Coordinates of C-alpha atoms in Angstrom, one line a residue:
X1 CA -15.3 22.2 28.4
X2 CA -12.5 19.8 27.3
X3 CA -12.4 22.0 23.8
X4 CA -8.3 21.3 23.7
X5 CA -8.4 17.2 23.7
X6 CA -7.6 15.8 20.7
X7 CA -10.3 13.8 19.2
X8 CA -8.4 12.3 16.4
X9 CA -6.7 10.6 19.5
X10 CA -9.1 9.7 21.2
X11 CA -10.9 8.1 17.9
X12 CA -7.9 6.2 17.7
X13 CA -7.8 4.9 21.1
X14 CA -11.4 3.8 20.9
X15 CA -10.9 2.0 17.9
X16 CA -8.3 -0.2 19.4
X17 CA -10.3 -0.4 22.0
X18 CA -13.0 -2.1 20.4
X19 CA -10.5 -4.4 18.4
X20 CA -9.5 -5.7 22.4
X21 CA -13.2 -6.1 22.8
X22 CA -14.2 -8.2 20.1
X23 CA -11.1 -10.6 20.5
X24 CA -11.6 -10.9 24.3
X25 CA -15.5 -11.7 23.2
X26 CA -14.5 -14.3 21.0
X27 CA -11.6 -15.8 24.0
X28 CA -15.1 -15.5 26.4
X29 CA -17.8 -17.2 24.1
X30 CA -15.3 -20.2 23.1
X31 CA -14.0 -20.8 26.7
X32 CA -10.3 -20.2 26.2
X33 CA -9.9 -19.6 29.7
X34 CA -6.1 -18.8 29.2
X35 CA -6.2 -16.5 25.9
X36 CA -9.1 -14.5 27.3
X37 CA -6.9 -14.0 31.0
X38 CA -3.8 -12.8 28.8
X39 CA -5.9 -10.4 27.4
X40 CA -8.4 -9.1 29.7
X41 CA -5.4 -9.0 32.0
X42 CA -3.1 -6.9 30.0
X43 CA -0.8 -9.0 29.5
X44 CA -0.8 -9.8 25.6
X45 CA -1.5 -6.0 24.7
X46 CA -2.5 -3.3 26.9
X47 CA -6.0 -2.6 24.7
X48 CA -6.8 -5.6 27.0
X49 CA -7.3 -3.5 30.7
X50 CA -5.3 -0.5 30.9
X51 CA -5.5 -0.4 34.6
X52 CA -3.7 -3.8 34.8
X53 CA -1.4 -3.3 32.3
X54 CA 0.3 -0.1 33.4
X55 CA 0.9 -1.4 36.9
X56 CA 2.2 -4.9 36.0
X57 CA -0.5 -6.3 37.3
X58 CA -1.7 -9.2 35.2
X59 CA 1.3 -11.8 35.8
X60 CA 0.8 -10.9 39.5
X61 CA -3.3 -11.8 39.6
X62 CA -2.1 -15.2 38.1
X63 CA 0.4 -16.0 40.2
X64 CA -1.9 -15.6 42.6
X65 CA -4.8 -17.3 41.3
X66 CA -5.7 -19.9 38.7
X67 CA -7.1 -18.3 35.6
X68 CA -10.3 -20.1 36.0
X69 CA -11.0 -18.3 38.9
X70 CA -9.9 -14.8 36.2
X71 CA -12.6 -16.3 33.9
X72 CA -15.3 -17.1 36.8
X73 CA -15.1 -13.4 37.8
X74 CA -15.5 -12.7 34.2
X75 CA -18.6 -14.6 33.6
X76 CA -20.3 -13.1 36.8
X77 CA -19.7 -9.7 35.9
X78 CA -21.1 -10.5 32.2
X79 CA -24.1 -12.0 33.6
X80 CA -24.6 -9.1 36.1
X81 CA -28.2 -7.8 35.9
X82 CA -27.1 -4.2 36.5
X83 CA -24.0 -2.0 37.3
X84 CA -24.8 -1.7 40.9
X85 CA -23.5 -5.7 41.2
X86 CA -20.5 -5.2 39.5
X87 CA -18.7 -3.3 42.4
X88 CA -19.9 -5.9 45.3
X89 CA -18.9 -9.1 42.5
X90 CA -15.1 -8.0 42.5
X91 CA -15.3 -7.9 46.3
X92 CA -16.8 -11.0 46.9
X93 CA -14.3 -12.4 44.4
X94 CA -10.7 -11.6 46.8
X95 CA -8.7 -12.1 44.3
X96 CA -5.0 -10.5 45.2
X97 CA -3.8 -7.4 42.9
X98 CA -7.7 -7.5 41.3
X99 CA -9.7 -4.8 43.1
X100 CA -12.1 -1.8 41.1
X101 CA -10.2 -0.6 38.7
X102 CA -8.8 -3.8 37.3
X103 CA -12.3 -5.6 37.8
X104 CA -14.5 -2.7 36.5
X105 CA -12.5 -2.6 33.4
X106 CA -12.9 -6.4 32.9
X107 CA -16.6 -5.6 33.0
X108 CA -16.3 -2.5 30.7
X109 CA -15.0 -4.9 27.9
X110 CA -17.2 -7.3 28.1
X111 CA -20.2 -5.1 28.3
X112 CA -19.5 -1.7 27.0
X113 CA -22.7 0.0 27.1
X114 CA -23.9 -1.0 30.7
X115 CA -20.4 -1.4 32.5
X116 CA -17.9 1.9 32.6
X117 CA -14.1 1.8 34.4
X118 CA -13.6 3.4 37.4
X119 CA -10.1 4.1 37.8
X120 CA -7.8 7.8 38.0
X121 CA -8.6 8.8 34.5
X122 CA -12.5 7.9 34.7
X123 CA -12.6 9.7 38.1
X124 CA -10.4 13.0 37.0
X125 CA -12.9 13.7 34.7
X126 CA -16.2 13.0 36.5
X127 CA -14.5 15.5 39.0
X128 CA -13.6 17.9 36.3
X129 CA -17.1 17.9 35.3
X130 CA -18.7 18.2 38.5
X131 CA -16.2 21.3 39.5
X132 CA -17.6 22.7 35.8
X133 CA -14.4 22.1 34.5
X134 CA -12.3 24.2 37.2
X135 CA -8.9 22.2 37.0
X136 CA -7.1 23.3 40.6
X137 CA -10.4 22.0 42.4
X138 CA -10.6 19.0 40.4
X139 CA -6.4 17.9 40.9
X140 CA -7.3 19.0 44.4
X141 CA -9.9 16.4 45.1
X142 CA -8.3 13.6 43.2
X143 CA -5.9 13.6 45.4
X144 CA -8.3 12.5 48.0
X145 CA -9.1 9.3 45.9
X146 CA -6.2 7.8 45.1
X147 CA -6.5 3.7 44.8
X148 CA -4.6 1.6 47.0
X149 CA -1.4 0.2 45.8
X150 CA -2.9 -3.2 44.9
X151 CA -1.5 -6.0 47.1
X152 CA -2.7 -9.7 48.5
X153 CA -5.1 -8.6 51.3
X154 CA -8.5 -8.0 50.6
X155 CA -9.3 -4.4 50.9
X156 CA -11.4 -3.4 54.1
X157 CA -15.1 -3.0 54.2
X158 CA -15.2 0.4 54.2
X159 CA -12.6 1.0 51.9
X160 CA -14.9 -1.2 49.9
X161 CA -17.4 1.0 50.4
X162 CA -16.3 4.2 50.3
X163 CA -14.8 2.9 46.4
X164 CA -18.4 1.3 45.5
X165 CA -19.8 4.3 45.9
X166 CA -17.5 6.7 44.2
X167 CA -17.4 4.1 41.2
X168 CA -21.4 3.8 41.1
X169 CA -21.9 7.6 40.9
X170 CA -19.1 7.8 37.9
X171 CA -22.5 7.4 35.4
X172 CA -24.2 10.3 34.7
X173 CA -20.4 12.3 34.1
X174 CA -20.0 9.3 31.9
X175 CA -22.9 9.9 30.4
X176 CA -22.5 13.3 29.4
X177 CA -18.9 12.9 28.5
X178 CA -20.1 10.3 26.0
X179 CA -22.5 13.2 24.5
X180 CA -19.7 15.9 24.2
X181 CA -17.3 13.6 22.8
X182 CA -19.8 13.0 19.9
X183 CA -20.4 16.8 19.4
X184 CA -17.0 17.1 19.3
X185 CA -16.3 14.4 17.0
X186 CA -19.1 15.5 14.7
X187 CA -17.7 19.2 14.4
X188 CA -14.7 17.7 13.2
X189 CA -16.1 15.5 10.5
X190 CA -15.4 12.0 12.8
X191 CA -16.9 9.1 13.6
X192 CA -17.5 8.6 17.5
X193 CA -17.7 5.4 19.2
X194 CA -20.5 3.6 19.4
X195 CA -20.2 1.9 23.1
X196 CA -21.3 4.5 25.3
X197 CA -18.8 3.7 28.1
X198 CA -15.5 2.4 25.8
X199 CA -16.1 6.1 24.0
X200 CA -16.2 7.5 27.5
X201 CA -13.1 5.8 28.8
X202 CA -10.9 6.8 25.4
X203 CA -12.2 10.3 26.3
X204 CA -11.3 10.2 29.9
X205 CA -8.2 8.7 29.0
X206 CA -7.0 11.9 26.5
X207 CA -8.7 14.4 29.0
X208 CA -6.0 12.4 31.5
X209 CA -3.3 12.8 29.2
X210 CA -4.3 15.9 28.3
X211 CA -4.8 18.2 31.9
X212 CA -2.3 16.6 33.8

């Protein structure tokens, strides 16, 4: 499974990634409450949150909301004692165009190895993986989660719900991504990641790219 992805790619995307993630660490532990949104936002390079990034996003969170309120989210998630908070924490939050994908991948960067994303690419594959890598049934059922155009009002409970739960059970295909990824890596004489869940999204995101 996932044999044809190109792991020189995806090597390449993680390492970026983890560039993002030590600069947005830095923004977060000195308090610069501006730089860090501009990252973690994907506004000042895309490394910063994907899911923001490719659908504009970012300037419309903070014209909706003050940064401090970006950063607050930002702090909660950090100090989140386990994943299972992270979902319910960028709920309680409301803040307009900021909703699971965006807010899972703010956790993601600021914790890599507890916190994964849980957007199209992160789900595709899960699904790919739980269909044991049978493509049709996999396209078939994404179609069936497609996120919510992002938009000022606060998604409803159960839409809440029904996206909590999908996100929460995104581990263990995580998981075992992660461990194919190295295998994969390793046969080719690479280096993998080393943050479990920023290896697993730069593998979902060339298995993405990749299948369809």
């Amino acid at each position: 499974m996932f044999e044809g992805i190109n792991i020189r790619n995806v090597v390449e995307h993680y390492n970026k990634r983890e560039n993002a993630h030590q600069l947005l660490t830095r923004h977060f532990e000195n308090e610069k409450v501006n730089d860090y949104c501009q990252l973690a936002l994907g506004i000042e390079m895309p490394e910063g949150n994907y899911s923001a990034s490719e659908h504009f996003l970012g300037p419309k969170v903070l014209s909706s909301s003050p940064a401090s309120s970006v950063f607050q989210l930002a702090s909660k998630l950090k100090s989140a004692p386990d994943v299972n908070h992270v979902p319910k924490t960028i709920y309680d939050s409301n803040l307009p165009y900021l909703r699971i994908s965006v807010g899972s991948e703010i956790a993601m960067m600021l914790n890599p190895n507890e916190f994964w994303v849980g957007n199209v690419r992160t789900i595709y594959t899960h699904l790919i993986i739980k269909h044991k890598g049978n493509i049709s049934l996999a396209n078939e059922e994404l179609a069936l989660y497609k996120e919510p155009e992002p938009n000022k009002s606060r998604p409803s409970k159960m839409e809440y719900q029904i996206w909590r739960d999908l996100y929460l059970s995104l581990e263990s295909s995580l998981i075992q991504l992660t461990n194919m990824g190295r295998d994969i890596a390793e046969s080719e004489g690479l280096e993998s990641g080393s943050k479990c869940f920023m290896w697993a999204d730069a593998l979902c995101s060339e298995i993405y790219a990749t299948y369809t």
